[in-house]
XYZ file of C-alpha atoms in Angstrom:
607
model
C -6.462 -24.574 -9.179
C -7.242 -23.671 -5.497
C -10.497 -22.018 -5.080
C -8.952 -19.433 -2.743
C -5.104 -19.491 -2.305
C -3.599 -17.906 0.692
C -3.440 -13.898 0.550
C 0.290 -14.251 0.843
C 0.647 -16.802 -2.101
C 0.956 -14.052 -4.538
C 3.388 -11.859 -6.218
C 2.627 -8.351 -7.619
C 3.180 -7.016 -11.232
C 2.213 -3.613 -12.493
C 2.801 -0.879 -14.927
C 2.609 2.259 -12.555
C -1.083 2.935 -13.211
C -2.592 -0.420 -12.347
C -1.534 -3.884 -11.013
C -2.260 -7.556 -10.969
C -1.642 -10.310 -8.478
C -0.328 -13.611 -9.726
C -0.565 -16.637 -7.464
C 2.064 -19.310 -6.955
C -0.163 -21.506 -8.995
C 0.298 -19.160 -12.052
C -3.119 -17.743 -11.807
C -3.939 -13.960 -12.197
C -6.757 -13.714 -9.787
C -6.914 -9.926 -9.302
C -6.446 -7.308 -11.990
C -8.470 -3.922 -12.311
C -8.105 -1.751 -15.340
C -7.433 0.896 -16.574
C -6.486 2.302 -13.125
C -5.952 0.777 -9.665
C -9.387 1.873 -8.673
C -11.310 0.759 -11.679
C -13.697 -2.137 -11.678
C -11.977 -5.546 -11.885
C -11.316 -7.663 -14.946
C -10.132 -10.639 -12.890
C -11.289 -11.017 -9.416
C -11.417 -14.757 -8.599
C -9.829 -13.829 -5.355
C -13.069 -12.354 -4.339
C -15.283 -14.863 -5.911
C -13.903 -18.020 -7.375
C -16.954 -18.565 -9.727
C -17.865 -15.120 -10.569
C -14.752 -13.135 -10.500
C -12.876 -14.382 -13.375
C -9.350 -15.482 -13.649
C -6.241 -16.090 -16.197
C -4.412 -19.281 -15.537
C -1.176 -20.525 -17.197
C 0.508 -23.295 -15.614
C 1.200 -27.036 -16.056
C -1.712 -29.423 -15.425
C -0.227 -31.303 -12.634
C -1.088 -30.117 -9.018
C 1.625 -32.086 -7.531
C 4.275 -30.058 -9.336
C 6.597 -28.189 -6.926
C 6.216 -24.574 -7.294
C 8.492 -21.660 -6.454
C 7.815 -17.978 -7.014
C 10.475 -15.186 -7.034
C 11.419 -11.848 -8.596
C 14.169 -11.326 -10.947
C 16.599 -9.324 -8.499
C 15.574 -5.782 -7.991
C 12.728 -5.756 -10.325
C 8.977 -6.224 -10.653
C 9.366 -9.168 -13.130
C 7.913 -12.120 -11.509
C 8.894 -15.826 -12.124
C 6.803 -18.789 -11.058
C 8.618 -21.906 -11.536
C 7.148 -25.469 -11.791
C 9.141 -28.536 -11.024
C 8.007 -32.142 -12.023
C 9.682 -35.406 -12.876
C 9.076 -34.582 -16.510
C 10.585 -31.266 -16.725
C 10.952 -27.818 -15.115
C 8.899 -24.869 -16.670
C 8.565 -21.223 -15.951
C 5.960 -18.547 -16.207
C 7.415 -15.045 -16.322
C 4.958 -12.213 -15.752
C 5.348 -8.442 -16.014
C 3.628 -5.413 -17.098
C 5.561 -2.892 -19.389
C 6.195 0.146 -17.032
C 4.476 3.502 -18.046
C 7.312 5.907 -19.082
C 4.877 8.780 -20.224
C 3.356 9.825 -16.871
C 0.179 10.346 -18.803
C -3.186 8.575 -18.091
C -4.107 5.969 -20.612
C -6.732 3.252 -21.022
C -4.224 0.884 -22.602
C -2.441 -1.639 -20.222
C -0.773 -4.924 -21.132
C -0.116 -8.009 -18.955
C 2.632 -10.292 -20.560
C 3.060 -13.850 -19.698
C 6.238 -15.670 -21.277
C 6.397 -19.351 -20.539
C 9.345 -21.558 -21.169
C 10.849 -25.045 -20.494
C 13.948 -24.906 -18.698
C 14.510 -28.762 -18.731
C 12.738 -31.621 -20.009
C 9.334 -31.327 -21.509
C 6.461 -29.280 -20.071
C 2.861 -29.002 -21.075
C 1.159 -25.692 -20.176
C -2.433 -25.108 -20.100
C -3.961 -21.638 -20.285
C -7.448 -20.517 -19.351
C -8.510 -16.862 -19.928
C -11.999 -16.125 -18.252
C -12.304 -12.317 -17.789
C -15.328 -11.029 -15.993
C -15.745 -7.306 -16.385
C -17.042 -4.789 -13.822
C -16.529 -6.951 -10.940
C -18.311 -9.801 -12.761
C -21.359 -7.800 -13.447
C -20.876 -7.175 -17.108
C -21.352 -9.753 -19.795
C -18.750 -9.819 -22.725
C -18.742 -10.995 -26.316
C -15.878 -13.263 -27.510
C -14.584 -12.818 -31.010
C -12.100 -15.642 -31.808
C -9.935 -15.679 -34.946
C -6.574 -16.852 -36.176
C -4.827 -13.689 -34.741
C -6.243 -14.380 -31.175
C -9.232 -13.704 -29.098
C -11.031 -10.281 -28.207
C -13.504 -9.824 -25.272
C -15.711 -6.894 -25.717
C -17.719 -5.476 -22.720
C -19.492 -2.063 -22.255
C -16.792 0.593 -22.295
C -13.810 -1.805 -22.453
C -12.213 -4.402 -24.689
C -9.447 -7.007 -23.833
C -7.279 -8.544 -26.580
C -5.497 -11.930 -26.104
C -2.681 -12.639 -28.383
C -0.780 -16.018 -27.970
C 1.924 -17.867 -29.702
C -0.215 -21.193 -29.592
C -3.756 -21.860 -30.756
C -6.736 -20.976 -28.771
C -10.254 -22.666 -28.615
C -13.563 -21.509 -27.248
C -15.105 -22.423 -24.121
C -18.382 -20.544 -24.031
C -17.450 -16.911 -24.066
C -14.088 -17.691 -22.808
C -10.797 -19.403 -24.308
C -8.361 -22.047 -23.372
C -5.128 -23.289 -25.073
C -2.363 -25.840 -24.599
C 1.374 -25.819 -25.736
C 4.044 -28.375 -25.132
C 7.540 -27.066 -24.826
C 10.902 -28.816 -24.748
C 14.014 -27.503 -23.010
C 14.987 -24.071 -24.428
C 11.649 -23.407 -26.113
C 9.346 -20.580 -25.142
C 5.832 -19.293 -25.707
C 3.836 -16.378 -24.803
C 0.456 -14.869 -24.016
C -0.228 -10.983 -24.066
C -3.285 -9.641 -22.480
C -4.153 -6.032 -23.346
C -7.082 -3.933 -22.120
C -8.111 -0.686 -23.927
C -11.018 1.396 -24.700
C -13.915 -0.149 -26.763
C -12.323 1.196 -29.895
C -8.669 0.402 -29.003
C -6.380 -0.857 -31.736
C -5.664 -4.713 -31.518
C -2.111 -5.499 -30.661
C 0.355 -7.116 -33.055
C 0.631 -10.948 -32.943
C 2.632 -12.348 -30.078
C 6.252 -13.441 -30.845
C 8.319 -15.132 -28.302
C 11.569 -13.546 -29.486
C 9.948 -10.127 -29.037
C 8.680 -10.942 -25.685
C 12.067 -11.844 -24.551
C 13.360 -8.503 -25.729
C 10.617 -6.751 -23.716
C 11.178 -8.739 -20.767
C 14.835 -7.586 -20.833
C 13.700 -3.866 -21.083
C 11.390 -4.325 -18.144
C 14.441 -5.795 -16.081
C 16.539 -2.967 -17.160
C 14.002 -0.302 -16.232
C 13.538 -1.516 -12.698
C 17.277 -2.442 -11.915
C 18.334 0.975 -13.279
C 15.681 2.710 -11.273
C 16.697 0.886 -7.897
C 20.139 1.636 -8.545
C 19.532 5.257 -7.909
C 18.697 4.351 -4.185
C 21.355 5.676 -1.745
C 20.489 2.942 0.884
C 23.559 1.335 1.851
C 22.540 -0.169 5.090
C 22.141 -3.753 6.573
C 19.168 -4.844 4.926
C 19.132 -3.977 1.076
C 16.907 -6.752 -0.065
C 14.089 -5.953 2.076
C 14.427 -2.254 1.651
C 14.612 -2.548 -2.262
C 11.736 -4.856 -2.237
C 9.668 -2.525 -0.365
C 10.687 0.730 -2.487
C 9.896 -1.303 -5.567
C 6.511 -2.178 -3.926
C 5.922 1.472 -3.091
C 6.809 2.475 -6.778
C 4.417 -0.232 -8.059
C 1.526 1.201 -5.860
C 2.006 4.802 -7.065
C -0.081 6.189 -9.888
C 2.518 7.735 -12.189
C 0.544 10.470 -13.804
C 0.012 12.123 -10.564
C 2.560 10.699 -8.122
C -0.136 9.692 -5.751
C 0.377 6.322 -3.875
C -2.588 3.896 -3.234
C -2.820 2.087 0.100
C -2.831 -1.353 -1.399
C -3.516 -3.224 -4.799
C -6.810 -4.859 -3.679
C -10.126 -4.379 -2.206
C -12.155 -6.592 0.116
C -9.512 -8.965 1.455
C -10.346 -9.593 5.079
C -8.746 -8.459 8.288
C -10.370 -11.724 9.544
C -11.451 -14.618 7.270
C -15.220 -14.680 7.386
C -15.516 -11.260 9.044
C -16.664 -7.933 7.814
C -13.594 -5.811 7.976
C -13.161 -6.008 4.188
C -12.343 -2.467 2.770
C -11.372 -1.009 -0.481
C -7.828 0.257 -0.266
C -7.123 1.249 -3.660
C -7.196 5.077 -2.916
C -4.564 7.658 -1.914
C -4.638 8.366 1.930
C -3.270 11.727 2.931
C -1.499 10.097 5.906
C 0.124 7.341 3.973
C 1.384 9.430 1.322
C 2.658 12.335 3.603
C 4.843 10.045 5.703
C 6.333 8.518 2.547
C 8.095 11.954 1.649
C 10.745 11.411 4.278
C 11.294 7.802 3.413
C 11.599 8.656 -0.363
C 14.102 11.378 0.431
C 16.276 9.324 2.656
C 16.596 6.770 -0.293
C 17.273 9.646 -2.647
C 14.077 9.255 -4.676
C 13.772 13.069 -4.973
C 11.587 13.129 -8.108
C 9.005 10.634 -6.509
C 8.909 12.773 -3.286
C 8.440 16.047 -5.202
C 5.600 14.741 -7.454
C 3.574 13.461 -4.526
C 4.234 16.905 -2.674
C 2.828 18.783 -5.663
C -0.279 16.512 -5.632
C -0.587 17.238 -1.860
C -0.441 20.932 -2.585
C -3.183 20.756 -4.916
C -5.390 18.961 -2.612
C -4.581 21.762 -0.023
C -5.655 24.375 -2.553
C -8.802 22.606 -3.459
C -10.464 23.709 -0.233
C -8.269 26.311 1.095
C -11.096 28.766 1.446
C -13.594 26.108 2.171
C -16.049 26.901 5.146
C -15.829 23.116 6.210
C -12.916 20.714 6.443
C -9.840 21.860 4.531
C -8.904 18.279 3.554
C -10.514 14.800 2.899
C -8.564 11.841 4.519
C -8.288 10.113 1.232
C -8.934 10.694 -2.605
C -8.865 8.878 -5.910
C -5.543 8.802 -7.461
C -6.447 11.945 -9.811
C -7.553 13.848 -6.826
C -11.248 13.090 -7.205
C -12.890 13.201 -3.616
C -15.943 10.973 -4.595
C -15.176 7.487 -3.191
C -18.882 6.330 -2.706
C -19.066 3.022 -1.119
C -21.302 0.054 -2.362
C -21.528 -3.516 -1.502
C -21.107 -5.906 -4.287
C -23.734 -8.406 -3.150
C -23.171 -10.949 -6.064
C -19.695 -11.549 -4.727
C -19.130 -14.113 -1.942
C -15.975 -12.678 -0.782
C -12.660 -14.256 -0.129
C -13.302 -17.705 1.546
C -16.751 -16.335 2.416
C -15.754 -12.879 3.807
C -18.847 -10.765 3.000
C -19.519 -7.999 2.404
C -17.327 -6.968 -0.406
C -17.014 -3.282 -0.610
C -16.065 -1.164 -3.488
C -15.419 2.608 -2.682
C -14.656 3.715 0.840
C -17.160 5.538 3.026
C -14.388 6.416 5.527
C -13.531 9.224 3.084
C -16.187 11.303 4.776
C -14.870 10.602 8.331
C -13.247 13.437 10.199
C -9.678 12.539 11.025
C -7.883 15.663 12.370
C -4.424 13.980 12.312
C -4.281 14.497 8.466
C -3.218 18.175 8.888
C -0.338 17.043 10.942
C 0.926 14.641 8.352
C 0.546 17.188 5.621
C 2.696 19.825 7.501
C 5.061 17.086 8.454
C 5.658 16.254 4.789
C 6.066 19.839 3.850
C 8.540 20.366 6.425
C 10.435 17.179 5.946
C 10.609 18.049 2.126
C 12.190 21.447 2.264
C 15.214 20.108 0.479
C 12.829 19.599 -2.510
C 12.818 23.340 -3.344
C 9.059 23.008 -3.504
C 8.333 26.000 -1.294
C 4.914 27.543 -2.074
C 4.971 30.973 -3.635
C 3.363 33.882 -1.840
C -0.227 33.068 -2.678
C 0.372 29.358 -1.955
C 1.713 30.144 1.446
C -1.180 32.460 2.272
C -3.585 29.629 1.514
C -1.616 27.290 3.637
C -1.541 29.757 6.481
C -5.332 30.340 6.300
C -5.670 26.522 6.755
C -3.244 26.607 9.856
C -5.086 29.652 11.115
C -8.267 27.590 10.905
C -6.845 24.588 12.642
C -5.664 26.661 15.466
C -9.267 27.471 16.239
C -10.791 24.042 15.402
C -8.393 21.260 16.580
C -10.181 20.593 19.849
C -12.798 18.272 18.574
C -13.543 14.623 18.663
C -12.998 12.650 15.505
C -13.034 9.077 14.236
C -9.319 8.639 14.629
C -6.581 7.057 12.627
C -8.083 3.612 12.456
C -11.329 4.651 10.716
C -13.546 3.241 13.366
C -17.093 3.197 12.890
C -18.138 3.365 16.614
C -18.277 7.146 16.916
C -16.087 10.052 17.496
C -13.717 10.370 20.545
C -11.148 12.586 21.652
C -8.325 10.454 20.164
C -4.794 11.222 21.525
C -3.063 10.508 18.182
C -5.125 13.177 16.369
C -4.224 15.810 19.043
C -0.536 15.032 18.742
C -0.626 15.337 14.968
C -2.585 18.664 15.290
C 0.414 19.762 17.419
C 2.752 18.615 14.646
C 0.760 20.652 12.232
C 1.167 23.870 14.134
C 4.823 23.213 15.284
C 5.843 22.451 11.561
C 4.006 25.562 10.264
C 5.779 27.660 12.822
C 9.075 26.078 11.620
C 8.265 26.863 7.976
C 7.195 30.474 8.781
C 10.461 31.087 10.425
C 12.708 29.286 7.951
C 11.275 31.193 5.048
C 10.319 34.427 6.735
C 6.711 34.164 5.715
C 3.942 36.234 7.060
C 1.898 34.243 9.802
C -0.084 34.631 12.999
C 2.684 33.037 15.002
C 1.270 34.005 18.311
C -1.879 32.292 17.655
C -0.238 29.146 16.314
C 2.166 29.095 19.232
C -0.592 29.397 21.766
C -2.525 26.632 19.987
C 0.344 24.307 19.828
C 1.160 24.569 23.472
C -2.255 24.191 24.558
C -2.471 20.824 22.636
C 0.777 19.517 24.363
C -0.693 20.468 27.892
C -4.021 18.888 27.170
C -2.534 15.595 25.758
C -0.172 15.224 28.696
C -2.827 15.863 31.192
C -5.878 14.176 29.737
C -4.201 11.527 27.351
C -2.133 10.247 30.165
C -3.520 7.172 32.073
C -2.548 6.817 35.745
C -3.527 3.238 35.692
C -1.418 2.257 32.762
C 1.250 4.939 33.515
C 1.151 5.639 29.617
C -0.311 7.747 26.889
C -3.515 6.114 25.682
C -5.879 6.011 22.799
C -8.384 8.546 23.704
C -9.208 10.702 26.838
C -12.063 8.610 28.051
C -10.307 5.298 28.860
C -7.217 3.418 29.509
C -6.833 1.645 26.168
C -3.423 1.611 24.575
C -2.975 2.407 20.881
C 0.054 1.641 18.803
C -0.365 4.587 16.547
C 1.199 6.515 19.328
C 4.515 4.911 18.533
C 5.044 7.767 15.973
C 5.472 10.185 18.766
C 9.168 10.146 19.016
C 9.623 10.284 15.196
C 7.626 13.679 15.133
C 9.482 14.954 18.165
C 6.245 15.497 20.311
C 8.274 14.371 23.311
C 11.761 13.042 23.563
C 12.247 9.379 22.765
C 14.105 8.591 26.013
C 12.045 10.682 28.480
C 10.597 8.849 31.342
C 6.908 9.229 30.331
C 7.589 7.994 26.915
C 9.611 4.979 28.039
C 6.850 4.238 30.413
C 4.383 4.254 27.500
C 6.734 2.016 25.509
C 6.711 -0.541 28.326
C 3.066 -0.446 28.651
C 2.587 -1.256 24.987
C 5.069 -3.990 25.306
C 2.949 -5.488 28.054
C -0.495 -5.026 26.468
C 0.027 -4.785 22.636
C 3.081 -6.965 21.756
C 2.978 -10.610 21.184
C 6.285 -12.206 20.513
C 7.499 -9.099 18.949
C 4.199 -8.598 16.855
C 2.145 -5.578 17.597
C -1.663 -5.076 17.885
C -2.830 -1.658 17.075
C -5.319 -1.723 19.831
C -7.691 -4.226 21.596
C -11.015 -3.951 19.746
C -12.791 -5.708 22.865
C -11.555 -2.964 25.174
C -12.269 -0.186 22.862
C -15.312 -1.318 20.651
C -14.990 0.186 17.138
C -18.302 -0.566 15.878
C -17.482 -3.745 13.844
C -17.892 -7.393 14.564
C -14.855 -9.755 14.866
C -11.242 -9.547 15.856
C -8.051 -8.759 14.016
C -4.388 -9.855 13.878
C -1.270 -8.004 14.565
C -0.774 -4.804 12.429
C 2.486 -5.245 10.433
C 2.773 -1.444 10.166
C 2.616 -0.923 13.954
C 5.501 -3.597 14.349
C 7.676 -1.572 12.300
C 6.798 1.661 13.982
C 7.699 -0.319 17.333
C 11.088 -0.904 15.827
C 11.479 2.688 15.016
C 10.536 3.746 18.454
C 12.736 1.051 20.143
C 15.820 2.108 18.135
C 15.118 5.856 19.158
C 14.812 4.913 22.643
C 18.183 3.247 22.525
C 16.968 -0.390 22.854
C 18.917 -1.413 19.859
C 19.109 -5.063 20.621
C 15.370 -5.424 21.092
C 14.809 -3.262 18.082
C 17.095 -5.202 15.755
C 15.552 -8.641 17.030
C 12.018 -7.368 16.334
C 12.960 -6.021 12.969
C 14.731 -9.049 11.782
C 12.047 -11.411 13.160
C 9.383 -9.382 11.379
C 11.252 -10.336 8.047
C 10.181 -13.852 8.694
C 6.524 -13.080 8.236
C 7.010 -11.558 4.758
C 5.796 -13.754 2.069
C 7.998 -15.742 -0.328
C 8.688 -12.678 -2.452
C 9.103 -10.314 0.449
C 5.650 -8.709 0.421
C 3.574 -7.874 3.394
C -0.243 -7.588 3.650
C -2.012 -5.348 6.396
C -1.975 -7.881 9.294
C -0.508 -11.134 10.687
C -3.038 -13.530 11.894
C -3.127 -15.991 14.755
C -1.526 -18.662 12.839
C 1.058 -16.489 11.202
C -0.975 -16.080 8.013
C -1.133 -12.552 6.093
C -4.369 -10.938 6.299
C -6.045 -7.810 4.758
C -5.345 -6.017 1.616
C -2.183 -6.904 -0.245
C 0.385 -5.788 -0.469
C -0.069 -2.822 1.903
C 2.051 0.183 0.945
C 2.150 1.642 4.595
C 3.644 -1.546 5.896
C 6.376 -1.206 3.322
C 6.796 2.378 4.011
C 7.254 1.752 7.714
C 9.726 -1.103 7.026
C 11.828 1.491 5.240
C 11.507 4.021 7.955
C 12.410 1.370 10.679
C 15.469 0.168 8.605
C 16.887 3.692 8.189
C 16.413 4.685 11.798
C 17.757 1.484 13.040
C 20.784 1.543 10.637
C 21.599 5.061 11.935
C 21.254 4.018 15.615
C 23.625 1.009 15.038
C 26.204 3.121 13.090
C 26.218 5.688 15.833
C 26.836 2.878 18.356
C 29.712 1.536 16.224
C 31.217 5.055 15.917
C 31.137 5.389 19.790
C 32.962 1.929 20.083
């Protein structure tokens, strides 16, 4: 077992309330329960010695390994090939079908021999509360139970277990056609133990999981050129969405570095207003109306929480249940992925001022008109009060979209999205004939556009830039043509696109900005930002640069991992970096695919 496999050497399984990473070695080295943002049960990815893991694989390190998903599912297969035989470990979590929060979650691992004879070894070493809580092992003929404060885990297997301290291990030899299983269930301290594991029952349950995912994917109306990548992305977004509320998280993990050995190691297991709001249009484009509607309702609840607050009306991120408390702490006992310290739980950026979120909220509400989710009279009045407030308060420096910790600036992207908030609010007021101070909203909207075009424009770069006090380019502005701030083929925008190509694009991959040119208060460097590369594709397609857009899009596919997943960044050697998988990257992939498909279809129609 490698101490730290590559970030990309993993697949993701989940039950729509939490998720686990399984390495290509057959090791579960990340799993938090009972929710995405709960303390970890297995976290060897953040500390091999203290984090805990669940290994189920053949003994021979020289075995050839392949990992894949059953088509259009979240059922993961890790295949091991050796001269003695071929074996498989199939991992899945039974998907939640109730949309109710529960503290009971099951990770199922089915092993089988495909050819020859294969000896599988299992080690189960949970480490609760990020490795801070001791546990008591109770081992009997029915299986093992691990008891820690506030949580219990039960392990049921079809083969014998033996004690190793407070952990367990087991072995099973399978001949061609034979199967065995291990079922790991977490629950509350008084949770009922599951039934004994049975290989035939596990096969039936696997079939049910396959049917669930394939039936869901079939409801997609995507018929474009890249169905495999789009379907994998939408499954990943579904896996990263908390079913009881419909709130998506940014990534399944915490603490994975943007630079190995660096300090940019954040906790991404929360719901960002920005990410979720932009997902509404993508979900609707693919026909997933229920998912878009549920998040829109969650978003409306967050708007109402502070509709009459004397301060900010929204926080930039929340827990999946809407709780705004994301207090950040450093887990000083964990060494971090390959020594990338500190490891942070919680996210202090929740308290930052990022004015762009108001634009993303209004964009989501305007794009989602077809949901029939229009607010009633009192809901509209609360929303209008927020827009009134924004019309008076938009002209402030903030921390910006990238959550820098180097102080507030007049970020161009934030101003653009404030323009979007006012523009879409005006559109909704007119469409639904709602009472609004449209004169004030219009004046503020127009003032923002004039300010951005005058102060956000760099004469040196002949482009729109990151903030008003320099000439640094910023890839967040690639969203400008999508939100219709300026036309996608106007001279000013095409100049900006050219400038970004010169300064931010490296062999089709896009940096979000240059930290050396625009210090962000943190040490170290970072790779290209995969989200930004897909935004670049979207912008190129809208600009009519279709050959370049398609080349960039299809080349980016080669940077996905072996099962089609993307982390946050691509490092200097082509490795994936940052938390994994990142929902915003997969969302941007879907956005780019649909925009590019539409542009190519239009080109074909014109002949």
